[in-house]
mmCIF file of C-alpha atoms in Angstrom:
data_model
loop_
_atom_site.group_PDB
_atom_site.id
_atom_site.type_symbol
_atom_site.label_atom_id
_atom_site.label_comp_id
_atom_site.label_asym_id
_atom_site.label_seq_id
_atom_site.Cartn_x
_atom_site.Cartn_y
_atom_site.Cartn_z
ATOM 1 C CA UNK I 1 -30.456 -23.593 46.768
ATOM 2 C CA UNK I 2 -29.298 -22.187 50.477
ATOM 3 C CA UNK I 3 -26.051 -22.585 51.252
ATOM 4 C CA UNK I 4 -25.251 -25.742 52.915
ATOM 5 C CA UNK I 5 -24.158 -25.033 56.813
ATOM 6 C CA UNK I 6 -21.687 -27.930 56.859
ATOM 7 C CA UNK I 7 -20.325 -29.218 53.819
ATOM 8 C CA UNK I 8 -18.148 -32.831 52.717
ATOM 9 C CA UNK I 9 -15.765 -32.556 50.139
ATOM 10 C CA UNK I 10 -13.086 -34.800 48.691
ATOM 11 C CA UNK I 11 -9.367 -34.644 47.816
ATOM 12 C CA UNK I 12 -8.270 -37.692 46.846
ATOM 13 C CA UNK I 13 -7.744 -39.876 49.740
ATOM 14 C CA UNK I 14 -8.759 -36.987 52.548
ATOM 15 C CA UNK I 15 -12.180 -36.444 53.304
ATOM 16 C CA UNK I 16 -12.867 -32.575 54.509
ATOM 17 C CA UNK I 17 -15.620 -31.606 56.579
ATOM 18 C CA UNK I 18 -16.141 -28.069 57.136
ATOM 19 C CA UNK I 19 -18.562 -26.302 59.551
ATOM 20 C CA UNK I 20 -19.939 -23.249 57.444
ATOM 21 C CA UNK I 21 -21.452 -20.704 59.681
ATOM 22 C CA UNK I 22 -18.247 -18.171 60.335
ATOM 23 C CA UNK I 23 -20.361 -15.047 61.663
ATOM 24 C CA UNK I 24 -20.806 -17.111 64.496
ATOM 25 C CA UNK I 25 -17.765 -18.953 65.139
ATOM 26 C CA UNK I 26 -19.353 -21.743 63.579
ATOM 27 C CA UNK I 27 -21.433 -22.308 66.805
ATOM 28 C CA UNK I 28 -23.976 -25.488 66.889
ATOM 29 C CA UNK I 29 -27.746 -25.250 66.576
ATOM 30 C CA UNK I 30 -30.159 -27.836 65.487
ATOM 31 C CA UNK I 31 -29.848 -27.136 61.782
ATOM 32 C CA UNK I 32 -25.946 -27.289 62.027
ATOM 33 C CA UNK I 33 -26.469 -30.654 63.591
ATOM 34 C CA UNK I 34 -28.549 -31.524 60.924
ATOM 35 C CA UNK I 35 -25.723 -30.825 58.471
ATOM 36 C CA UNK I 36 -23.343 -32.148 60.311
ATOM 37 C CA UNK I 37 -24.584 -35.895 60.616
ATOM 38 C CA UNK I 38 -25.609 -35.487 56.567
ATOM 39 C CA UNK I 39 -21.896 -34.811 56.136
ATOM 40 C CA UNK I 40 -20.972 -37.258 58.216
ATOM 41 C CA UNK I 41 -23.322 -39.941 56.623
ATOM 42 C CA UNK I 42 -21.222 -38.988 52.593
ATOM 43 C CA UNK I 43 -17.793 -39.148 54.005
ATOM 44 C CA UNK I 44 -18.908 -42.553 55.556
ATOM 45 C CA UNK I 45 -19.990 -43.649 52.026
ATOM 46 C CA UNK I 46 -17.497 -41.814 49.769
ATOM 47 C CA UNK I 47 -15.516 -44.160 48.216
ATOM 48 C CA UNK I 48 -11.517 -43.977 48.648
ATOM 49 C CA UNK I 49 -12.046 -41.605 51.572
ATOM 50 C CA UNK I 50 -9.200 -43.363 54.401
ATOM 51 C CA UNK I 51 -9.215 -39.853 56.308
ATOM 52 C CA UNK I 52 -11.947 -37.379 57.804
ATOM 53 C CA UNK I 53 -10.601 -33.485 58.389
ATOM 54 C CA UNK I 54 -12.775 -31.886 60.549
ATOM 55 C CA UNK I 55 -12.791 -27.978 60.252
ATOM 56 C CA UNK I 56 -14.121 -24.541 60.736
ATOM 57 C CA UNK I 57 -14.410 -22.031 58.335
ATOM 58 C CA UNK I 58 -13.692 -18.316 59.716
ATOM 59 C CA UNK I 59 -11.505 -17.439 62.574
ATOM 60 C CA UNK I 60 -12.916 -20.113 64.805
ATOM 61 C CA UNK I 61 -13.491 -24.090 64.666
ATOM 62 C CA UNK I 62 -16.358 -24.277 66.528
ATOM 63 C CA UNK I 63 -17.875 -21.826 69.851
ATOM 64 C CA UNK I 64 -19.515 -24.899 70.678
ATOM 65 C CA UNK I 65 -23.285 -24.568 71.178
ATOM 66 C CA UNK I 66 -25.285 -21.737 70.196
ATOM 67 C CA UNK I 67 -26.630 -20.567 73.422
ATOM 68 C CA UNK I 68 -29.082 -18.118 71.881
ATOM 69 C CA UNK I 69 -30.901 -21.149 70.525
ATOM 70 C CA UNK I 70 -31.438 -22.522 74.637
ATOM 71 C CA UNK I 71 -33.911 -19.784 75.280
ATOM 72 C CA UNK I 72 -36.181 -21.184 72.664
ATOM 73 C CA UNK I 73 -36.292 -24.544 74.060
ATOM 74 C CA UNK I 74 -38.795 -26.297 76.780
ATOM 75 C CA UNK I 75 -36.582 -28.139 78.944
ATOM 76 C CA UNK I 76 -38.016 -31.351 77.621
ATOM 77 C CA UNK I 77 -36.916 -30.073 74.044
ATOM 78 C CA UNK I 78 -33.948 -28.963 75.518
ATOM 79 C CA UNK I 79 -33.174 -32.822 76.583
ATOM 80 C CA UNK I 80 -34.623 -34.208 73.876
ATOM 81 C CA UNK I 81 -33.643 -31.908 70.898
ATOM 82 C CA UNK I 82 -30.031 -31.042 72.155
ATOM 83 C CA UNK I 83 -28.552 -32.836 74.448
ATOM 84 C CA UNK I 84 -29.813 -36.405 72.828
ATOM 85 C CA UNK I 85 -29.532 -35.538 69.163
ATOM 86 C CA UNK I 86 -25.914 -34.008 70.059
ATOM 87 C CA UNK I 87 -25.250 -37.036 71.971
ATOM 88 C CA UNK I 88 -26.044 -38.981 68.312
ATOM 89 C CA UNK I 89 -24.241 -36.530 66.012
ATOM 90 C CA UNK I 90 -21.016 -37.214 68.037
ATOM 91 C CA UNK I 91 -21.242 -40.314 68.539
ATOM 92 C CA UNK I 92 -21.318 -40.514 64.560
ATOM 93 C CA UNK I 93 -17.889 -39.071 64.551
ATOM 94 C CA UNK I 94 -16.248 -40.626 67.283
ATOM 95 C CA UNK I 95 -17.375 -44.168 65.112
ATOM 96 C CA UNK I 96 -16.588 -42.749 61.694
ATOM 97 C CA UNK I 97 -14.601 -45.949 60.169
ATOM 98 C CA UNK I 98 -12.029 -43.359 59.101
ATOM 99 C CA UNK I 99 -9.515 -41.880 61.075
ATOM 100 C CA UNK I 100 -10.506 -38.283 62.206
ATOM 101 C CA UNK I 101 -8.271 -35.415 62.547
ATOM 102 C CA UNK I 102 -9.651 -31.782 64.089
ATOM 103 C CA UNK I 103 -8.049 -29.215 62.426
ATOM 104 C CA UNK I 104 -8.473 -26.102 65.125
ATOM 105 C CA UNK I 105 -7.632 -22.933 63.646
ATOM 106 C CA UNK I 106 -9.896 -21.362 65.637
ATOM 107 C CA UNK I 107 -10.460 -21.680 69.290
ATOM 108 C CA UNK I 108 -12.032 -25.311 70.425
ATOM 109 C CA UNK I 109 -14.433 -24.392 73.681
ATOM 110 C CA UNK I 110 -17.358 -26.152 74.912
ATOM 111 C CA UNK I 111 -19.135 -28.382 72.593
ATOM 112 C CA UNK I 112 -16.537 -27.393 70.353
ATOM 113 C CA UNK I 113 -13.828 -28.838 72.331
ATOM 114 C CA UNK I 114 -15.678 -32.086 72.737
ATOM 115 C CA UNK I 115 -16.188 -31.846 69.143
ATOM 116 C CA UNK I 116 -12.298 -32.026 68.940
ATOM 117 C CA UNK I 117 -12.285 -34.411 71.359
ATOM 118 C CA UNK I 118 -14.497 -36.772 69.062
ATOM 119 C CA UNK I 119 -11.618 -37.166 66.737
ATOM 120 C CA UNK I 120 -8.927 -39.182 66.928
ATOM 121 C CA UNK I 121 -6.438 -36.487 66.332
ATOM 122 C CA UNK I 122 -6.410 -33.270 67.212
ATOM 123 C CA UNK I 123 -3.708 -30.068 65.536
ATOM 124 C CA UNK I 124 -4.038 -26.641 66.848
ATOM 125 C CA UNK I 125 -2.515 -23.608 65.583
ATOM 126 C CA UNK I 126 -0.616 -21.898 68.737
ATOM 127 C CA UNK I 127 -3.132 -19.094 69.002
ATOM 128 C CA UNK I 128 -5.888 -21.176 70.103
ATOM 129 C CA UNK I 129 -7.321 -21.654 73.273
ATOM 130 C CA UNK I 130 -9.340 -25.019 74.465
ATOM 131 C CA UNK I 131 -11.453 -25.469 77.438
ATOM 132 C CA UNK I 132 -14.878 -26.883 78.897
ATOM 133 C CA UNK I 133 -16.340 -23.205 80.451
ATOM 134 C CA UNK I 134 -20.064 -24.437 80.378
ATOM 135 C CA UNK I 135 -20.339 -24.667 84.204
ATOM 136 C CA UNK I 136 -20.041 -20.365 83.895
ATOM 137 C CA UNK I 137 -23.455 -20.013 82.963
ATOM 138 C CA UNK I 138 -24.860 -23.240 84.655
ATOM 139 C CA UNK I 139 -25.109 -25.962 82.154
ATOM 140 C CA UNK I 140 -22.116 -28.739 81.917
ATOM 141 C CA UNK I 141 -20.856 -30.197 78.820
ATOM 142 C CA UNK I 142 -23.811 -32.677 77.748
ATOM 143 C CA UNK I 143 -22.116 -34.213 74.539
ATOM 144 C CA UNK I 144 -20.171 -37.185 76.135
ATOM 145 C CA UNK I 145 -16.954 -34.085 75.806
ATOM 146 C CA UNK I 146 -16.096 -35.077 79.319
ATOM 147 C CA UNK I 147 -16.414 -39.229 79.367
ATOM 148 C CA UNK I 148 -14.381 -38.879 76.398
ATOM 149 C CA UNK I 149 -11.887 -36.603 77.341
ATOM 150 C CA UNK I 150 -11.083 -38.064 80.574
ATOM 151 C CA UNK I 151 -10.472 -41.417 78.814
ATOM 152 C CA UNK I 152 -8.196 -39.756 76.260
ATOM 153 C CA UNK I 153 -6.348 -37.493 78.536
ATOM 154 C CA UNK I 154 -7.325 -37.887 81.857
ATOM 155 C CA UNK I 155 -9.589 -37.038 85.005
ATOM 156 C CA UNK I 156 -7.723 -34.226 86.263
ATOM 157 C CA UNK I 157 -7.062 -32.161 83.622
ATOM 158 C CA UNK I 158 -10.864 -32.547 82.703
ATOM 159 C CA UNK I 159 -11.695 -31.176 86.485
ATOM 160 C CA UNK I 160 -9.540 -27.997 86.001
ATOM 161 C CA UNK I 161 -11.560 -27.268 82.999
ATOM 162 C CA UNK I 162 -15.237 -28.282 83.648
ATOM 163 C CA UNK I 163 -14.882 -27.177 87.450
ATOM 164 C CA UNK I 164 -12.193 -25.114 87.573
ATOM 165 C CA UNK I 165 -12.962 -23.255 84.381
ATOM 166 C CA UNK I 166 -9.377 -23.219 83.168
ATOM 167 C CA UNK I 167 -8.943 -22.829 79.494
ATOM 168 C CA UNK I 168 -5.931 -23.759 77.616
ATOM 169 C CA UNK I 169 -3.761 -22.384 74.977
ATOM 170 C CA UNK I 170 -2.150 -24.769 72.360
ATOM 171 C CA UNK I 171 1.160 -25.159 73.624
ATOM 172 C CA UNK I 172 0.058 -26.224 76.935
ATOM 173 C CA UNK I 173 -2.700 -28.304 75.803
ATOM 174 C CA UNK I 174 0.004 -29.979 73.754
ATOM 175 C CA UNK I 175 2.235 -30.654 77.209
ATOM 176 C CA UNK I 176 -1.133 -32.339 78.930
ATOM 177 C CA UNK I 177 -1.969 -34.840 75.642
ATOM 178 C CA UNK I 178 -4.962 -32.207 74.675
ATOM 179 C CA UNK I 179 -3.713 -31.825 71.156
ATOM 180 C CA UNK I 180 -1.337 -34.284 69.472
ATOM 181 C CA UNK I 181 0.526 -30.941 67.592
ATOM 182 C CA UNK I 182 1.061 -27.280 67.384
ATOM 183 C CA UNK I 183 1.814 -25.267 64.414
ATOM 184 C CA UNK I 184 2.133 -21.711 63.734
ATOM 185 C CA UNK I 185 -0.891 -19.346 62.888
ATOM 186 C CA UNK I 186 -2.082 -20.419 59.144
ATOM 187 C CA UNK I 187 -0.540 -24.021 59.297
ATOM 188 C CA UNK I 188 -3.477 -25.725 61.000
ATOM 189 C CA UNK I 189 -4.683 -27.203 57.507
ATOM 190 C CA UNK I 190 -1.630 -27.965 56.094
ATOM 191 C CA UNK I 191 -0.170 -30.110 58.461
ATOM 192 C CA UNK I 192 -3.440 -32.000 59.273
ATOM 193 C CA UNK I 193 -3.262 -32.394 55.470
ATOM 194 C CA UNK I 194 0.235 -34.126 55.663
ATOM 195 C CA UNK I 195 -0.472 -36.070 58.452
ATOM 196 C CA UNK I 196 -3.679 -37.572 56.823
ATOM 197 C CA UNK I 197 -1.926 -37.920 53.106
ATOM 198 C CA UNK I 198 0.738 -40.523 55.707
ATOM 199 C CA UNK I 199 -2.218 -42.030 57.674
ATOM 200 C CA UNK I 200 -4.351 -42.641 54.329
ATOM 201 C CA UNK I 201 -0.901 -44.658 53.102
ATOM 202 C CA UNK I 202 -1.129 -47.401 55.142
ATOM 203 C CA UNK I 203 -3.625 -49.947 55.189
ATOM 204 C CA UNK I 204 -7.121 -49.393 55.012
ATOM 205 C CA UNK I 205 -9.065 -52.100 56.540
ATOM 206 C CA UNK I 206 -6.189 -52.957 59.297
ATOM 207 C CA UNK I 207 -6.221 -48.764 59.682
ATOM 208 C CA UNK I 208 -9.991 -49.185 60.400
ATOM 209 C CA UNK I 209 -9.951 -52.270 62.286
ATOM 210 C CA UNK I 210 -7.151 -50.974 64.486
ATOM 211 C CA UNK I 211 -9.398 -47.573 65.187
ATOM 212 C CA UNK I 212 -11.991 -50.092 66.401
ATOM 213 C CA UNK I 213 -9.750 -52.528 68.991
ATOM 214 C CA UNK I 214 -8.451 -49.414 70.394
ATOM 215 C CA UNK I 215 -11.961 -47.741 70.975
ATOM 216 C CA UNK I 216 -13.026 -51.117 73.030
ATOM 217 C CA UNK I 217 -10.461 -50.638 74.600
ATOM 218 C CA UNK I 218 -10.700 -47.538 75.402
ATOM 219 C CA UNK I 219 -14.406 -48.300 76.379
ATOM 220 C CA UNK I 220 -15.972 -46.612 73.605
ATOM 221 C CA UNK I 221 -16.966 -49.458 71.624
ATOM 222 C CA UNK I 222 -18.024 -52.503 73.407
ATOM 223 C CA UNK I 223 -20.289 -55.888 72.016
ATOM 224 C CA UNK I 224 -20.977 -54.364 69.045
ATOM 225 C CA UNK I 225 -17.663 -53.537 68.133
ATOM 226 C CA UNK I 226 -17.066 -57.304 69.004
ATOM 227 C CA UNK I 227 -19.364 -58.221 66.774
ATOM 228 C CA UNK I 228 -18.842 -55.948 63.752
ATOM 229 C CA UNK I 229 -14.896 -57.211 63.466
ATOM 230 C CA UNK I 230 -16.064 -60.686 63.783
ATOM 231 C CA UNK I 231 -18.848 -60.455 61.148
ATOM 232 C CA UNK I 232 -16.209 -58.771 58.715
ATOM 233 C CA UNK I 233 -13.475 -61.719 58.938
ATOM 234 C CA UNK I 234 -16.393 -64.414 58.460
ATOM 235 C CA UNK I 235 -17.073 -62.088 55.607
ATOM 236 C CA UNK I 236 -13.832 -63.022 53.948
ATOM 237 C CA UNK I 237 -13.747 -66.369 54.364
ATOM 238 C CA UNK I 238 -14.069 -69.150 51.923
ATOM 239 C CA UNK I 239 -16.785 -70.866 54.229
ATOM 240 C CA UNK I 240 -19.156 -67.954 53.761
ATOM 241 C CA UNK I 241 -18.881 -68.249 49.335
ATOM 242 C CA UNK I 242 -18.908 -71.944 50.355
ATOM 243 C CA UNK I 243 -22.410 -71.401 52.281
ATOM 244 C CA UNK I 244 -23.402 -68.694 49.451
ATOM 245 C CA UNK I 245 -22.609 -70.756 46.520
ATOM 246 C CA UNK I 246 -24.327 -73.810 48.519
ATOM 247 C CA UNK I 247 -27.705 -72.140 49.800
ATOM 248 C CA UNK I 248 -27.954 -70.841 46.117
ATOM 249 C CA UNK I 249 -27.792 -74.708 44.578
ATOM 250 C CA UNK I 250 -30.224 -75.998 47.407
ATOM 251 C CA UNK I 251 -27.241 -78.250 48.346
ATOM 252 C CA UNK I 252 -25.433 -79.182 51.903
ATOM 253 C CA UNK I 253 -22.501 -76.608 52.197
ATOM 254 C CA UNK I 254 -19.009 -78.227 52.593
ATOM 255 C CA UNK I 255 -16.981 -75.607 54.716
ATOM 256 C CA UNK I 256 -13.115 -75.851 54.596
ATOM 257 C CA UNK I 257 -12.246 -73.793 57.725
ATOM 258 C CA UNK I 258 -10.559 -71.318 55.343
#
């Protein structure tokens, strides 16, 4: 069997997803994709999982997309293929019920900073450097990297990246909101590790709900957000067994309010 090119595992509460294709600083082609959403998809399912790590194996987390795989593209393929499919995959993670941490070991550029940026958390190790430099060869970043960034840490900062092509090393990126903490070289893991083992502590359902209020508010998550917390408190209520229990004896429900 190949080797998988992104791979879920599980430690006990903590979910780890790791993007497996070092020689090239784990940059993103279709098949990576692929792997991605399948990985994705099993820590979705994977029962006890409370928190997603998402990493990079090698010296980097992710060079964002692989731009040797453009040239093989029409540009309907291109829009298509790429930019839509990459639009899904990361919209997968950004509504992951769990809470997400990035754990950047490696330097975060591109469509690997907006993969960061699809997380709820992000810790860097202080070697790294972050930054949106698409706009050097003439594409821009086509993953929803800059609606999301500007929402999480503002419009400004985002310019001096995507136009100004000003990249970012950890400490600084931790004085403008980029990352939420900086460790020492080697510690990346560790203390996304710690921070998840606290986060998977609390409570799971309020953790997840709360994830959810704050991405409508944040605009991420609109009706349907609405709708799924809704349809999970009805879930829990004594009228729906009521209406279960009723429907099932071919009888008239009698609903409590409770």
């Amino acid at each position: 069997m190949a080797e998988r090119l992104v791979t879920f595992e599980q430690d006990g509460a903590i979910g780890i997803v790791t993007l497996r294709r070092p020689e090239k600083f784990n940059a993103l082609d279709i098949p990576m994709l692929r792997a991605l959403e399948t990985a994705l998809d099993e820590a979705e399912m994977a029962e006890g999982v409370r928190v997603a790590l998402i990493r990079g194996e090698g010296k980097g987390f992710c060079a964002g997309g692989d731009v040797e795989a453009w040239g093989e593209m029409s540009a309907a393929d291109f829009q298509v293929q790429w930019v839509r499919y990459g639009h899904r995959v990361f919209d997968r993670l950004a509504r992951l019920r769990q809470p997400t941490i990035a754990v950047l070991s490696g330097h975060a550029l591109g469509g690997g900073l907006e993969l960061a940026v699809a997380c709820d958390f992000r810790v860097a190790e202080t070697q790294v450097k972050l930054g949106f430099p698409e706009t050097s060869i003439g594409v821009v970043p086509g993953w929803s990297g800059t609606q999301r960034a500007v929402r999480r840490f503002g419009a400004q900062i985002v310019r001096r990246m995507a136009l100004g092509g000003e990249v970012f090393a950890a400490p600084d990126a931790l004085a403008l909101g980029i990352v939420d903490r900086v460790v020492e070289t080697g510690q990346a893991l560790a203390e996304a590790r710690t921070w998840a083992e606290k986060i998977a502590g609390r409570g799971p359902l309020a953790t997840e709900a709360a994830k959810l209020m704050i991405a409508v508010a944040e605009g991420e998550e609109s009706a349907a957000a609405t709708e799924a917390l809704a349809s999970g408190f009805v879930a829990l209520t004594g009228d729906l067994k009521a209406g279960v229990s009723a429907f099932k004896a071919k009888q008239r429900p009698a609903f409590s309010r409770s």
